[in-house]
CSV table of C-alpha atoms in Angstrom, one decimal:
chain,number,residue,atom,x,y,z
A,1,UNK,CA,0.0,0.0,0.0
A,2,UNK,CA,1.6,3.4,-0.7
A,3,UNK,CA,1.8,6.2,1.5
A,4,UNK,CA,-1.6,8.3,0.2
A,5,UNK,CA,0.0,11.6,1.3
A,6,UNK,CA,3.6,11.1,-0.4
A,7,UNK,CA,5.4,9.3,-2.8
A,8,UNK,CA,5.3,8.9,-6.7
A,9,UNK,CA,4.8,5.8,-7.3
A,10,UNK,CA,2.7,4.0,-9.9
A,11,UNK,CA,0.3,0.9,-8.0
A,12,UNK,CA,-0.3,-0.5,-11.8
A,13,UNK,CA,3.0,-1.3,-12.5
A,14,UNK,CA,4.6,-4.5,-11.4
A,15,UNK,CA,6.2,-5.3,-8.1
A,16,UNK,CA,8.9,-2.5,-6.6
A,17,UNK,CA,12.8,-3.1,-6.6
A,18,UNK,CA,14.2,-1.5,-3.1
A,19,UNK,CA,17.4,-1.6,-5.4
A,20,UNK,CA,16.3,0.8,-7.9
A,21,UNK,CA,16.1,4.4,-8.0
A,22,UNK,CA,14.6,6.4,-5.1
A,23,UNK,CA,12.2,4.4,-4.1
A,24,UNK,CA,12.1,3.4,-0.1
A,25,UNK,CA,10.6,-0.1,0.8
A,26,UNK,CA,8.9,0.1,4.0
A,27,UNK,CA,8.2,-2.8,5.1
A,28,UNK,CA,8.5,-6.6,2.7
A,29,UNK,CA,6.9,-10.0,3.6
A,30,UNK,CA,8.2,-13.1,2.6
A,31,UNK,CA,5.4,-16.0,1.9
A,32,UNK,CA,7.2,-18.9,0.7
A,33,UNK,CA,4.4,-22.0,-0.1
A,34,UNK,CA,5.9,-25.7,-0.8
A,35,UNK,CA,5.0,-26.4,-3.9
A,36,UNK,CA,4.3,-29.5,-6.4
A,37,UNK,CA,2.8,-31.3,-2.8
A,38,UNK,CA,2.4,-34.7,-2.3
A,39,UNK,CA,-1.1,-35.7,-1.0
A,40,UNK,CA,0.6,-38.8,0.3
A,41,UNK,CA,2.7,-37.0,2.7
A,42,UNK,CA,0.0,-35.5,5.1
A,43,UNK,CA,-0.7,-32.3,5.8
A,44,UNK,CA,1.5,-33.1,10.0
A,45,UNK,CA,4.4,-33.5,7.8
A,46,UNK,CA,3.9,-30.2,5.4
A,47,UNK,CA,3.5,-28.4,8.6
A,48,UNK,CA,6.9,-29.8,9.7
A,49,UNK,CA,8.9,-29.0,6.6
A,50,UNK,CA,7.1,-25.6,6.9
A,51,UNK,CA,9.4,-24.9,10.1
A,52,UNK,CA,12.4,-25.8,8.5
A,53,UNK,CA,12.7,-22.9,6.1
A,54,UNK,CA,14.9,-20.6,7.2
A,55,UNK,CA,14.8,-16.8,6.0
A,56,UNK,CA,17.7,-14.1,5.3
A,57,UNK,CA,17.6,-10.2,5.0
A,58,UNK,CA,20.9,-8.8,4.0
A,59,UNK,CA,22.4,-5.7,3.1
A,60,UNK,CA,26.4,-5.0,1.8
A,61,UNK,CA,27.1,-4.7,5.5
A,62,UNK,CA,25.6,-7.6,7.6
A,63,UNK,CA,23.0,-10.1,7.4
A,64,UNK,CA,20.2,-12.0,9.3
A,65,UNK,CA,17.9,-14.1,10.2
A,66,UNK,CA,14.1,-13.8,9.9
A,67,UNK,CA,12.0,-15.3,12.6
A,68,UNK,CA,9.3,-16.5,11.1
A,69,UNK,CA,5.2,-16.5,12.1
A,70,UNK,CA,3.2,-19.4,10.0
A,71,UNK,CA,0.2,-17.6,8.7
A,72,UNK,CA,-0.3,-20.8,7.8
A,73,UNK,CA,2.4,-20.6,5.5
A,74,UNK,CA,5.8,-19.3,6.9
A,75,UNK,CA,6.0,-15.6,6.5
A,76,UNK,CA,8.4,-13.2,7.2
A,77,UNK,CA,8.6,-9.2,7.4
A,78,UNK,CA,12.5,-7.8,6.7
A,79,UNK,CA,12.9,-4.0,7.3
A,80,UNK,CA,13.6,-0.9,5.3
A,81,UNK,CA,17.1,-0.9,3.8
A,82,UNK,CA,16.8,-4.9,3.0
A,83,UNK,CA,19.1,-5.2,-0.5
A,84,UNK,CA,18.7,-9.0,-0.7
A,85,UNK,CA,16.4,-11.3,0.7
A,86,UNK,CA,16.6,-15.0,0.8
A,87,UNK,CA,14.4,-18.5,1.8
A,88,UNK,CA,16.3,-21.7,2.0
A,89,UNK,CA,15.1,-25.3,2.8
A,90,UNK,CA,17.4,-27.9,3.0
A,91,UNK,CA,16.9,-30.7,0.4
A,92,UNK,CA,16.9,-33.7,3.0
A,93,UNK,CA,13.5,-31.7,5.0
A,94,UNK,CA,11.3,-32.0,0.9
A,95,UNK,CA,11.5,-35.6,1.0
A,96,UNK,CA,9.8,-35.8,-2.6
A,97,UNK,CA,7.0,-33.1,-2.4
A,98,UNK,CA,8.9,-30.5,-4.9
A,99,UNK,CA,10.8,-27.6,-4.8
A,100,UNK,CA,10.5,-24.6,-2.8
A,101,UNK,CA,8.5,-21.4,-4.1
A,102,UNK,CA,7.9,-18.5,-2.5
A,103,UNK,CA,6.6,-14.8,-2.9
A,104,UNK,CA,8.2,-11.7,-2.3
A,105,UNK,CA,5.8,-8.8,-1.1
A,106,UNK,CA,6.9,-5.4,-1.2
A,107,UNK,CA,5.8,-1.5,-0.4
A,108,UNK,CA,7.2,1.6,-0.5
A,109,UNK,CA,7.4,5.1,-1.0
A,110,UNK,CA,9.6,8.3,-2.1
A,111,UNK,CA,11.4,9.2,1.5
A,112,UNK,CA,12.2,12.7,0.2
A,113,UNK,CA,9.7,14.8,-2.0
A,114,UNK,CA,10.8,16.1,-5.2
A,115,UNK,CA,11.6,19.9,-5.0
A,116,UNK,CA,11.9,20.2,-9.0
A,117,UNK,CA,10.2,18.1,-12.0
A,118,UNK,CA,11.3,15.0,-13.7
A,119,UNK,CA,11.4,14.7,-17.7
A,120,UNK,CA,12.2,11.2,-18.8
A,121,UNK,CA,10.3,11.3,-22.2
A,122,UNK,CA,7.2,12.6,-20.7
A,123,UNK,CA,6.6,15.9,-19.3
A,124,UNK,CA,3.5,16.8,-16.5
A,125,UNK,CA,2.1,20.2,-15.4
A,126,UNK,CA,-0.5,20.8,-13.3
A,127,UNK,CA,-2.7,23.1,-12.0
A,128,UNK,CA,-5.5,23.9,-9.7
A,129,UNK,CA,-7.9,26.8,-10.8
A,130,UNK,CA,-10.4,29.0,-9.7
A,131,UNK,CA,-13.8,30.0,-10.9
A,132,UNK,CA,-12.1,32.8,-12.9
A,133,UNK,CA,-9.7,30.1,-15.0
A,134,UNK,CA,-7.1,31.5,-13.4
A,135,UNK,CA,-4.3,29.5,-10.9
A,136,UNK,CA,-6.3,29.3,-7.6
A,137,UNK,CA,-3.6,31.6,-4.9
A,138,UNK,CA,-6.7,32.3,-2.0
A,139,UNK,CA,-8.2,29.1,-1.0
A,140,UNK,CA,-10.4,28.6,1.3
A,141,UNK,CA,-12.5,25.8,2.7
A,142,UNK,CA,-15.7,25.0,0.8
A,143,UNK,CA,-14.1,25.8,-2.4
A,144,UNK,CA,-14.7,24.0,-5.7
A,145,UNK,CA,-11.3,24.1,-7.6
A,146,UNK,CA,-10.5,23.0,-11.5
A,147,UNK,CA,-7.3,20.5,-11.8
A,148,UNK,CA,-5.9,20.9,-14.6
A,149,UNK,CA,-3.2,18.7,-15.9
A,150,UNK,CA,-1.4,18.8,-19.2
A,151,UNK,CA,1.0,15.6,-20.2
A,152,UNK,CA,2.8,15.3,-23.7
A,153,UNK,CA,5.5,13.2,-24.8
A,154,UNK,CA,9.0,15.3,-25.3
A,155,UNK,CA,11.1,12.5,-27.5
A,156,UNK,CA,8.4,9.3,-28.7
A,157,UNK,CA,6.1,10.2,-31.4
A,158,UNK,CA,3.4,7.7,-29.3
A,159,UNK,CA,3.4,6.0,-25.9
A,160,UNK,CA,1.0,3.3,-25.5
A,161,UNK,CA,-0.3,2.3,-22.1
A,162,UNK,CA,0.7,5.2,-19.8
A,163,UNK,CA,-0.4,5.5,-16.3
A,164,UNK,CA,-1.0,8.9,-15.3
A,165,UNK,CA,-1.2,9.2,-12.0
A,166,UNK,CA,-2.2,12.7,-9.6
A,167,UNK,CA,-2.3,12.4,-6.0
A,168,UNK,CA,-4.2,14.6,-4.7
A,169,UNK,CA,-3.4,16.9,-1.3
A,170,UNK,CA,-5.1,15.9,2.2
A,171,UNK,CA,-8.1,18.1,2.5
A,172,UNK,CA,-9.2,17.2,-1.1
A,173,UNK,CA,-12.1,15.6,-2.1
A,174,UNK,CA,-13.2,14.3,-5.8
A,175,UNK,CA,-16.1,15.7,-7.5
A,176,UNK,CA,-16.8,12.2,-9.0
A,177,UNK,CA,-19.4,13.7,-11.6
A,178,UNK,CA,-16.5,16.1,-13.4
A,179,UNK,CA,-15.1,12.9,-14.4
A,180,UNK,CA,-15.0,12.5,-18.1
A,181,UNK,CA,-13.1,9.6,-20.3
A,182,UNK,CA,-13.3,12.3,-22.9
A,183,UNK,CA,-11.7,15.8,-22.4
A,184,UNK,CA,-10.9,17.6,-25.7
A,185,UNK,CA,-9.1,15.9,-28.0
A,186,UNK,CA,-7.7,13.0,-25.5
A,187,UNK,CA,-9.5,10.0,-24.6
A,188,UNK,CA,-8.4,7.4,-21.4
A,189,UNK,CA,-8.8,4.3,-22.0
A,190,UNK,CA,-9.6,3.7,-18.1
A,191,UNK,CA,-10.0,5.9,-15.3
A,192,UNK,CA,-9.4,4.6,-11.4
A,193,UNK,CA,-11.0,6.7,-8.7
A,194,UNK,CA,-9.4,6.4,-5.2
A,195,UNK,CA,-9.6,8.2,-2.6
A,196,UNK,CA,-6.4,10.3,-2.4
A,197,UNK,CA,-5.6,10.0,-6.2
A,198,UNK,CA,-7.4,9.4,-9.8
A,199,UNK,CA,-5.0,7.2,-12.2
A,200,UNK,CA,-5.7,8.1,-15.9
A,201,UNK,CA,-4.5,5.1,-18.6
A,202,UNK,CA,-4.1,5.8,-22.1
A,203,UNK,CA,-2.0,7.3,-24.5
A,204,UNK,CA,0.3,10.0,-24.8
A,205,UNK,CA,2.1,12.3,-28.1
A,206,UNK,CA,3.9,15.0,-28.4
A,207,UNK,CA,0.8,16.9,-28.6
A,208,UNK,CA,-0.2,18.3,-25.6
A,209,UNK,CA,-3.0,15.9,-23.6
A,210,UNK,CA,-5.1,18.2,-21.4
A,211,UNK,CA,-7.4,16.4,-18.2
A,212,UNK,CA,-9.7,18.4,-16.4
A,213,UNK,CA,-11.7,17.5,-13.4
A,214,UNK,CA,-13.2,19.1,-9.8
A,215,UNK,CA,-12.5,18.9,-6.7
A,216,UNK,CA,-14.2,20.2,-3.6
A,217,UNK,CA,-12.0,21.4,-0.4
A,218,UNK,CA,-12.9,19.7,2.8
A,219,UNK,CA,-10.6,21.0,5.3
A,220,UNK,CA,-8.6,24.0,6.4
A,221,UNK,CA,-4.7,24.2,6.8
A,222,UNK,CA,-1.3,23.6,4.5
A,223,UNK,CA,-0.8,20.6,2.9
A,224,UNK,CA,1.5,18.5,1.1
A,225,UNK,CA,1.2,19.1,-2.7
A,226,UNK,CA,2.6,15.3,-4.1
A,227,UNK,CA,3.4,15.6,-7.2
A,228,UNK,CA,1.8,14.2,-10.3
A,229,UNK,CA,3.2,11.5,-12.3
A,230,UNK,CA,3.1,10.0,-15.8
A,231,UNK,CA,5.1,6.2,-16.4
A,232,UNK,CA,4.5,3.8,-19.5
A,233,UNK,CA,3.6,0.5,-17.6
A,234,UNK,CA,5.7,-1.6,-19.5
A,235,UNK,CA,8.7,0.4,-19.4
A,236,UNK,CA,9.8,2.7,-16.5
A,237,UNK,CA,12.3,4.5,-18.1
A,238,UNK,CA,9.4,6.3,-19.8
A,239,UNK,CA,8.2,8.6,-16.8
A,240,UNK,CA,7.9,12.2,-15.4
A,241,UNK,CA,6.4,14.2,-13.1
A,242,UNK,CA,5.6,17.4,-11.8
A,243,UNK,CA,7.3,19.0,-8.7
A,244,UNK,CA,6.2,19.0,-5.4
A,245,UNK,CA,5.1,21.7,-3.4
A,246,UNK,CA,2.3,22.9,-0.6
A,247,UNK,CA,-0.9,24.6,-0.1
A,248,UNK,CA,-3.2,26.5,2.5
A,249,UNK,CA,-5.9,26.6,2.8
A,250,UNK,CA,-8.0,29.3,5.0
A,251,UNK,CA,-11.1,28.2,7.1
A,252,UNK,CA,-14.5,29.4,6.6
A,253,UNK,CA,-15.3,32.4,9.0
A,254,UNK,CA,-18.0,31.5,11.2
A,255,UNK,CA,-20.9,33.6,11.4
């Protein structure tokens, strides 16, 4: 699950690496499952050889062992910073039930917001604005602002399959009804409607794609602007996104 408030990462696309880039793995599980069973051993004795796999976190510095809960597989959790992980079962504990398989779970999020934008093929702008059309700079609570987001391609004629993803400041709230697959000239070929964010899938040129959509603002006080992202799904080189920054926003005065 990724940190609603923070982070740029896209939740369509595959399982994170703690080893590349900037991403920060909170937390990993290990679930490793015995597979190819053997109905003729019992489940007593899959329980047992359960208990004999034996888990490793490492890093360039150290490493160590996992203690395990069963769940009712044998799971493990290895902390932040984890560079290698590893689940071993001795070949004498299988008797002939198979090999060993097991699934490698992992979270994250950016531990440092970006202060400037990214451009790795694709370029992302947005903007909130106010009734006028113009960039919304007095906000206050109760307010129904335009987001306005503008994504081309600065180097690949077409990108197929893009993810474009705008998390949304705490305090925000989706007008659900502003929501068009259709807006201009661009069409998605999917839109995802969460609570923090909207995820936008389709295609990208080097002609500017403009998405517009409302939102209404809930609460008072500064917040956390993440910043919006664009990624092909099938290659992560392809990506950019906008910088982040923060907002205010004033209460309503009581009567």
């Amino acid at each position: 699950t990724l940190n609603p408030a923070v982070g740029t990462l896209n939740p369509a696309v595959g399982t994170l690496n703690p080893a590349v880039g900037t991403l920060n793995p909170a937390v990993g599980t290990l679930n490793p499952a015995v597979g190819t069973l053997n109905p003729a051993v019992g489940t007593a004795n899959i329980e047992a050889i359960d208990r004999e796999i034996s888990f490793i976190a490492a890093t360039l510095q150290q490493q160590s062992e996992l203690k395990p809960a069963y769940t009712p597989f044998a799971t493990a959790l290895y902390p932040s910073g984890t560079e290698r992980v590893e689940a071993s079962l001795s070949k004498s504990a299988l008797f002939d039930t198979g090999g060993l398989y097991y699934v490698n779970v992992q979270a994250g999020y950016q531990s440092e917001l970006p202060k400037d934008p990214s451009e790795d093929h694709i370029v992302v702008q947005r903007t909130f604005v106010d009734e006028t059309g113009e960039p919304a700079t007095e906000i206050k609570q109760g307010d129904e602002l335009t987001v306005r987001l503008r994504v081309r391609s600065v180097s690949i004629d077409n990108i197929e399959n893009v993810a474009i993803v705008d998390l949304l400041p705490g305090g925000f709230e989706v007008i659900r009804k502003s929501i068009d697959r259709k807006v201009g000239w661009w069409q998605s070929d999917y839109i995802d409607i969460r609570e923090d964010r909207i995820v936008f899938y389709g295609s990208i040129s080097k002609r500017v794609s403009e998405i517009s959509y409302k939102v209404k603002v809930t609460a008072a006080g500064t917040f956390v602007v993440p910043p919006s992202f664009a990624e092909a799904m099938y290659d992560r080189g392809i990506t950019g996104y906008s910088a982040a920054s923060s907002i205010h926003v004033m209460a309503n005065e009581q009567p």
